[in-house]
Amino acid sequence: MDDNIVEVIPGIFGGVQPGCIISTLTKSSRGYANKRLRINGEWKTFTVHRLVLEHSLGLQLRPEYFACHTCKVRNCINPNHLWSGSRRENSQDRFKEGRIKDVGSTSAPLPQKKLRGQEIIPGIRAQIQRNGCRICTWAKRSDGYAIKGTKINGKTKSFYAHRLVRSHKLGRPVKPGYFACHSCDDHGCINPDHLWSGTPADNSRDGKRKKPLSFRSRQYICPPLSSNPIRCGRFAIF
């Protein structure tokens, strides 16, 4: 056996590189090394770095936890470079490092381009406007709201950026049945100081209070006490 090849845990080998230990197994398209194991007569595929971390901890990771890398090298199986974290902790670490998804490499990741705008909360960034608004860099819907789909437990769920920001400021989710409303009336704004919680009725009243005169409904109003009105004028009412 090559002197640079070491057995990290029983049956799992890696090549020693400066700092990292790179798995000798084939990488997936995402850059992780996988291994198939037969459990109760059924073949299952596992990521090798997760197996190594579980062996190092002496316990099985809960399904909602990840085996994360401090070295940022996806097929590294050095136990000293691995830690367990939730999806949120893993995302916060990824954005803190200014990284985006890469294809995986046996070397350190290439420097990524600088992320645009200001980070409002972990994972959500915005462009600063002169009027004080912070416009989310996520894709906008036709109504102007910034929204993003995320896959959770195999199902894609959509989240509004401004609602996530409001929940983050409150330290808890916005109550069901309540909206994250804008005081600035810019649907794409995620400035925490421009957001407030309100019921649909609160939001509707706020919208009507700020809406200028419109011609949604019309009626004829004639001058009062006029004995011989020549013509009635049109006046927009709410």
XYZ file of C-alpha atoms in Angstrom:
238
model
C 0.000 0.000 0.000
C 1.147 3.526 -0.776
C 2.781 5.174 2.256
C 0.530 8.204 1.697
C -2.623 6.070 2.006
C -3.989 5.672 5.533
C -6.965 3.797 6.972
C -9.123 6.493 8.574
C -11.750 4.093 9.972
C -12.081 0.352 9.289
C -12.548 -0.123 5.539
C -12.248 3.596 4.682
C -8.947 4.820 3.224
C -7.654 8.235 2.242
C -4.620 9.858 0.697
C -2.690 12.222 2.957
C -2.328 15.750 1.604
C -1.156 18.893 3.417
C -3.806 19.211 6.117
C -6.478 17.053 4.470
C -7.040 13.336 3.987
C -8.704 12.767 0.613
C -10.925 9.717 0.176
C -9.716 7.138 -2.334
C -13.304 6.347 -3.354
C -14.985 7.780 -6.434
C -16.568 11.219 -6.037
C -20.167 12.010 -6.902
C -21.105 14.863 -9.239
C -21.356 17.093 -6.133
C -17.770 16.297 -5.111
C -18.515 14.002 -2.152
C -17.030 10.500 -1.814
C -19.709 7.812 -1.487
C -19.718 4.219 -0.290
C -22.419 1.560 -0.699
C -23.130 -0.656 2.309
C -25.481 -3.578 2.695
C -27.780 -3.105 5.701
C -30.421 -5.700 6.560
C -30.087 -7.175 3.074
C -30.606 -3.806 1.351
C -27.894 -1.778 -0.380
C -27.693 1.883 0.636
C -25.350 4.718 -0.379
C -23.645 6.838 2.295
C -21.321 9.833 2.085
C -17.944 8.749 3.411
C -17.237 11.891 5.437
C -20.518 11.384 7.312
C -19.528 7.785 8.154
C -16.162 9.037 9.417
C -17.734 11.725 11.612
C -20.248 9.280 13.087
C -17.412 6.842 13.865
C -15.415 9.665 15.453
C -18.384 10.801 17.589
C -19.396 7.271 18.472
C -23.012 7.903 17.511
C -25.255 8.201 14.469
C -26.075 11.724 13.302
C -29.718 12.702 13.343
C -31.177 12.907 9.793
C -31.615 16.707 9.964
C -27.912 17.247 10.798
C -25.062 17.523 8.315
C -21.433 16.446 8.475
C -19.758 19.799 7.744
C -16.168 20.593 6.700
C -13.954 23.228 8.306
C -11.493 22.823 5.398
C -14.240 23.326 2.763
C -12.919 20.315 0.760
C -15.900 18.086 0.110
C -14.158 14.716 -0.209
C -11.849 15.290 2.773
C -12.328 12.610 5.467
C -9.927 13.961 8.080
C -11.932 13.557 11.342
C -10.346 16.759 12.672
C -11.910 18.714 9.775
C -15.471 17.490 10.374
C -18.233 18.798 12.634
C -21.971 18.211 12.924
C -24.324 21.106 12.267
C -27.929 21.856 11.440
C -29.018 23.077 8.007
C -29.097 26.648 9.367
C -25.616 26.375 10.912
C -24.227 24.949 7.675
C -25.806 27.770 5.637
C -24.516 30.430 8.033
C -21.002 28.980 7.775
C -21.214 28.912 3.972
C -22.327 32.542 3.691
C -19.853 33.690 6.360
C -17.055 32.275 4.240
C -18.475 33.975 1.125
C -18.765 30.679 -0.724
C -21.239 29.398 -3.259
C -21.929 25.842 -4.326
C -18.985 24.341 -6.185
C -18.387 21.024 -7.907
C -16.006 19.822 -5.202
C -12.268 19.643 -5.432
C -9.336 17.859 -3.845
C -7.711 21.253 -3.440
C -8.892 24.336 -1.598
C -11.844 26.037 -3.340
C -11.081 28.867 -5.697
C -11.858 32.365 -4.386
C -15.421 33.281 -5.270
C -16.607 36.635 -6.494
C -17.636 39.082 -3.816
C -21.305 38.822 -2.910
C -23.395 41.822 -3.892
C -25.047 44.152 -1.460
C -25.438 44.117 2.298
C -26.272 40.971 4.270
C -29.484 41.705 6.191
C -29.732 38.290 7.882
C -27.696 35.139 7.153
C -28.349 34.113 3.550
C -30.384 37.173 2.556
C -28.679 40.166 0.956
C -29.941 43.479 -0.356
C -28.968 46.506 -2.389
C -28.977 49.762 -0.410
C -31.226 52.509 -1.782
C -30.967 56.246 -1.108
C -34.468 56.359 0.354
C -33.468 53.907 3.104
C -34.930 50.791 1.513
C -32.938 47.577 1.219
C -33.984 45.774 -1.964
C -33.563 41.989 -1.797
C -31.278 40.427 -4.411
C -33.527 37.372 -4.733
C -35.725 36.954 -7.802
C -38.945 38.990 -7.652
C -42.469 37.797 -8.388
C -44.746 39.732 -10.695
C -46.136 41.594 -7.661
C -42.631 42.684 -6.601
C -42.130 40.381 -3.600
C -38.775 38.589 -3.282
C -39.305 34.859 -2.929
C -37.198 31.730 -2.981
C -38.013 28.023 -3.180
C -36.129 25.670 -0.855
C -36.345 21.891 -0.787
C -37.179 20.563 2.697
C -37.697 16.838 3.298
C -38.104 16.294 -0.430
C -40.766 18.992 -0.853
C -40.161 22.446 -2.327
C -41.457 25.269 -0.153
C -41.410 28.973 -1.016
C -40.440 31.675 1.456
C -40.882 35.444 1.304
C -37.623 37.291 2.069
C -39.345 40.145 3.925
C -41.270 37.695 6.147
C -38.039 35.840 7.030
C -36.361 39.163 7.913
C -39.307 40.205 10.078
C -39.269 36.827 11.878
C -35.506 37.143 12.437
C -35.941 40.566 14.048
C -38.767 39.321 16.275
C -36.738 36.284 17.297
C -39.702 34.058 16.423
C -41.865 33.300 13.372
C -44.521 35.819 12.384
C -47.808 34.522 13.795
C -50.000 32.531 11.378
C -52.681 34.800 9.970
C -50.437 37.852 10.225
C -48.586 39.608 7.400
C -45.126 41.129 7.347
C -46.208 44.588 6.184
C -44.155 47.404 4.637
C -44.205 50.959 5.959
C -42.308 52.034 2.803
C -44.748 50.239 0.446
C -41.863 48.748 -1.588
C -42.627 45.030 -1.846
C -38.992 44.155 -2.531
C -37.666 46.010 0.540
C -36.279 43.914 3.419
C -35.089 46.730 5.679
C -36.099 45.448 9.167
C -37.001 49.016 10.186
C -39.546 49.182 7.344
C -41.401 46.014 8.360
C -44.204 45.507 10.852
C -46.646 42.718 11.712
C -50.336 43.145 11.013
C -53.522 41.271 10.265
C -54.949 41.288 6.718
C -57.384 43.966 7.920
C -54.512 46.074 9.300
C -52.661 45.742 6.016
C -55.759 46.644 3.993
C -56.472 49.739 6.106
C -52.850 50.838 5.758
C -53.025 50.422 1.982
C -56.255 52.433 1.699
C -54.881 55.191 3.922
C -51.861 55.629 1.630
C -53.616 55.116 -1.731
C -54.135 58.338 -3.742
C -57.473 59.322 -5.279
C -58.605 56.780 -7.803
C -61.534 56.299 -10.099
C -62.509 52.852 -8.898
C -66.068 54.020 -8.407
C -67.807 57.189 -9.551
C -71.028 59.041 -8.830
C -72.603 62.260 -9.978
C -72.625 64.997 -7.415
C -74.709 68.103 -8.245
C -74.327 71.425 -6.454
C -76.644 71.462 -3.443
C -79.583 73.870 -3.355
C -79.301 74.301 -7.090
C -82.723 74.976 -8.578
C -81.546 74.708 -12.149
C -78.365 72.661 -12.368
C -76.735 72.859 -15.753
C -74.407 69.915 -15.385
C -73.237 67.625 -12.611
C -69.583 67.044 -12.020
C -67.821 63.696 -11.557
C -66.097 63.067 -8.257
C -64.048 60.042 -7.267
C -65.094 58.435 -4.004
C -63.610 55.604 -1.899
